[in-house]
Short mmCIF file of C-alpha atoms in Angstrom, two decimals:
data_model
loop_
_atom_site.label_atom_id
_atom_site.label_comp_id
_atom_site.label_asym_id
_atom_site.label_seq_id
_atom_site.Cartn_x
_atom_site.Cartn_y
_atom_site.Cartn_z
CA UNK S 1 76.78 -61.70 -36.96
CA UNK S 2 78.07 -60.22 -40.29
CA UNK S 3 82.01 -59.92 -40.31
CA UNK S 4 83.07 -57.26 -42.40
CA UNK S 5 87.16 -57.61 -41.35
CA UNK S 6 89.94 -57.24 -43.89
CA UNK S 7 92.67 -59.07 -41.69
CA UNK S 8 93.46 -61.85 -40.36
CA UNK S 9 95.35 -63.41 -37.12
CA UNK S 10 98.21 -64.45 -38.17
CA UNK S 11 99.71 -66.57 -35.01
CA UNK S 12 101.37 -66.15 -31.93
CA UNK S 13 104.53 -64.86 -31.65
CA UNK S 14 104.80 -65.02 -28.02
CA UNK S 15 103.39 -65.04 -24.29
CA UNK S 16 104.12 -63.20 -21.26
CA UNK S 17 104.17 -64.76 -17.74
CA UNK S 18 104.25 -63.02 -14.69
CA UNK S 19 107.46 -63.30 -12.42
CA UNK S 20 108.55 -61.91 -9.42
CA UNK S 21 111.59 -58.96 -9.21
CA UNK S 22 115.19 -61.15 -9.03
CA UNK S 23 113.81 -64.76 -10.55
CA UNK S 24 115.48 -64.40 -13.84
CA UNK S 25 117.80 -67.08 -12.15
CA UNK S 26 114.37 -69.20 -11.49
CA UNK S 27 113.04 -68.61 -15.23
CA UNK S 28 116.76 -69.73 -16.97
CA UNK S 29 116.73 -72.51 -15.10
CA UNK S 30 113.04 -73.98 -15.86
CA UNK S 31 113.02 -72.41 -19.12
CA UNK S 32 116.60 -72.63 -20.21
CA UNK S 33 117.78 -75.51 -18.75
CA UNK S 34 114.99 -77.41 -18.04
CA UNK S 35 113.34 -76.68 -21.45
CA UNK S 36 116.01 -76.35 -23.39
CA UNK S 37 114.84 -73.18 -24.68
CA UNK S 38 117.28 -70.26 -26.05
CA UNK S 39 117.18 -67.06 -24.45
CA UNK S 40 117.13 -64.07 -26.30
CA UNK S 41 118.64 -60.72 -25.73
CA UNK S 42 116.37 -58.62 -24.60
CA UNK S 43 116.15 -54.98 -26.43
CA UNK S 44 118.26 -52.29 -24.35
CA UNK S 45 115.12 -50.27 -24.05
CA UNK S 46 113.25 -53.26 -21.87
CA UNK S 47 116.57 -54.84 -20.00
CA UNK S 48 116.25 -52.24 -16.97
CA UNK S 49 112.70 -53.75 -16.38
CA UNK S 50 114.24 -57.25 -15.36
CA UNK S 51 113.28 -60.52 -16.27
CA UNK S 52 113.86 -62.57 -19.46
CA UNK S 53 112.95 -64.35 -22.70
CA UNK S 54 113.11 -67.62 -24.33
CA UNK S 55 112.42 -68.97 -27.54
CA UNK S 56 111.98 -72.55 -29.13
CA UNK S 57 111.05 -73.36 -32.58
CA UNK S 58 107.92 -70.43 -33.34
CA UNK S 59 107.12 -69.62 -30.07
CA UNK S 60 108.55 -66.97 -27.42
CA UNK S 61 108.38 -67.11 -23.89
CA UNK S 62 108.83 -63.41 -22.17
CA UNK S 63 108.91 -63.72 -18.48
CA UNK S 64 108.04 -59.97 -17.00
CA UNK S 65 108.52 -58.74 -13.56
CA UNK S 66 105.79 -57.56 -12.14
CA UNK S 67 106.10 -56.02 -8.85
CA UNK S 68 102.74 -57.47 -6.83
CA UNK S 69 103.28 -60.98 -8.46
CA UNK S 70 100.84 -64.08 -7.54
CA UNK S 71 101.59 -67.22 -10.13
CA UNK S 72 99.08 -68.17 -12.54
CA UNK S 73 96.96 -70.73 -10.97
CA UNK S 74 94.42 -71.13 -13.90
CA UNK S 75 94.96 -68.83 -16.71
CA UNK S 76 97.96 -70.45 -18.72
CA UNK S 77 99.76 -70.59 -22.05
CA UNK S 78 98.97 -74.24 -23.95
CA UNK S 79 102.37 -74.77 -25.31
CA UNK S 80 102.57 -77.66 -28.59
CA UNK S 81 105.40 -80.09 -28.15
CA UNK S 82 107.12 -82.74 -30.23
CA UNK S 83 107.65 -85.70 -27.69
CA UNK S 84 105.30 -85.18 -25.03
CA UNK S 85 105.87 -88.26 -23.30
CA UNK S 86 109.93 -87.25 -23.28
CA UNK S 87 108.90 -83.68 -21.66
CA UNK S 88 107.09 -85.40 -19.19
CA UNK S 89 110.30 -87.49 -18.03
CA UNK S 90 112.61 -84.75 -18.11
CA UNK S 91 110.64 -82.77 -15.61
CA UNK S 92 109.62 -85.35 -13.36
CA UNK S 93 113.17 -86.26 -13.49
CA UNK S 94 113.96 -82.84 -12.44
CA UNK S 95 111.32 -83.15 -9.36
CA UNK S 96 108.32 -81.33 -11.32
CA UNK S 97 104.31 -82.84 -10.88
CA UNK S 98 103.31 -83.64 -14.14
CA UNK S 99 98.94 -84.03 -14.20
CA UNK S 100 97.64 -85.57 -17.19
CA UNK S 101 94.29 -84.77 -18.86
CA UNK S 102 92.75 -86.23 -21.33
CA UNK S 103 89.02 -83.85 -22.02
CA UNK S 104 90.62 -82.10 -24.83
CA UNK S 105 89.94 -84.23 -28.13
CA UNK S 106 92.65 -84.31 -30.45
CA UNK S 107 95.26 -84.02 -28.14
CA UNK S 108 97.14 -85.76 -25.40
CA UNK S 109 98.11 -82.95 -22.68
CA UNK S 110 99.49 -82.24 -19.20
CA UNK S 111 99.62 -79.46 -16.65
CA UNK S 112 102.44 -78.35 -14.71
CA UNK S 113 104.33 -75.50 -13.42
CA UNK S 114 107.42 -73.75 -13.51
CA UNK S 115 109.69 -73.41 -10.51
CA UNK S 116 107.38 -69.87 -9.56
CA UNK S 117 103.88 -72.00 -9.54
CA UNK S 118 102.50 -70.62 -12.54
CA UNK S 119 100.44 -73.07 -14.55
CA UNK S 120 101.92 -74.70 -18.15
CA UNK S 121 100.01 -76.69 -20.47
CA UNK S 122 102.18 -78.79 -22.66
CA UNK S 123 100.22 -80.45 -25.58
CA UNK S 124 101.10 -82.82 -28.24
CA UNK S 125 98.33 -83.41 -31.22
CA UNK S 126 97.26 -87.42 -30.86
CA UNK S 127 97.63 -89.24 -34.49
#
């Protein structure tokens, strides 16, 4: 396959998960408080849709509302964090299953979910 492309991906600047109408109190808790993330002001044109987002170091988090919502049971965002073991305390603290999984090389990982039942993957890159 010849690729004739003058760009390139550059990163990600964010992801959006699903979330029911009225859990923005749901999302700041996992994701704020929980997390530790920052929310961030939505622009005025999108605040009448509901829901909310978060950021932490390069990465956003916008949490939609979508009307018919089902959680994510498989597809999921594989978030990179400093301290994996420390993540994986604070939400088991905090009364969240943690599943470890070690089939990805290079990388020490678990799944979990966020207080809707869709499906994180929190990853930390193994020395």
């Amino acid at each position: 396959m010849t690729r004739n492309v003058t760009f390139r991906i550059g990163g990600l600047h964010h992801v959006q998960i699903s979330v029911p109408p009225g859990s923005e109190d749901e999302c700041r808790r996992f994701w704020g408080d929980l997390l530790g993330m920052t929310e961030v002001r939505k622009p005025p044109a999108l605040r009448a849709r509901g829901g909310c987002w978060f950021r932490s170091g390069g990465l956003e988090v916008h949490l939609g509302v979508e009307a018919d919502f089902a959680p994510a049971r498989k597809a999921h965002p594989g978030i990179l964090v400093h301290d994996l073991d420390a993540l994986a305390d604070r939400l088991t603290a905090h009364g969240r299953e943690v599943t470890w999984n070690d089939d990805f090389p290079g990388y020490r990982r678990f799944h979990t979910a966020d207080l809707l039942g869709n499906r994180l993957e929190f990853m930390e890159p193994t020395p």
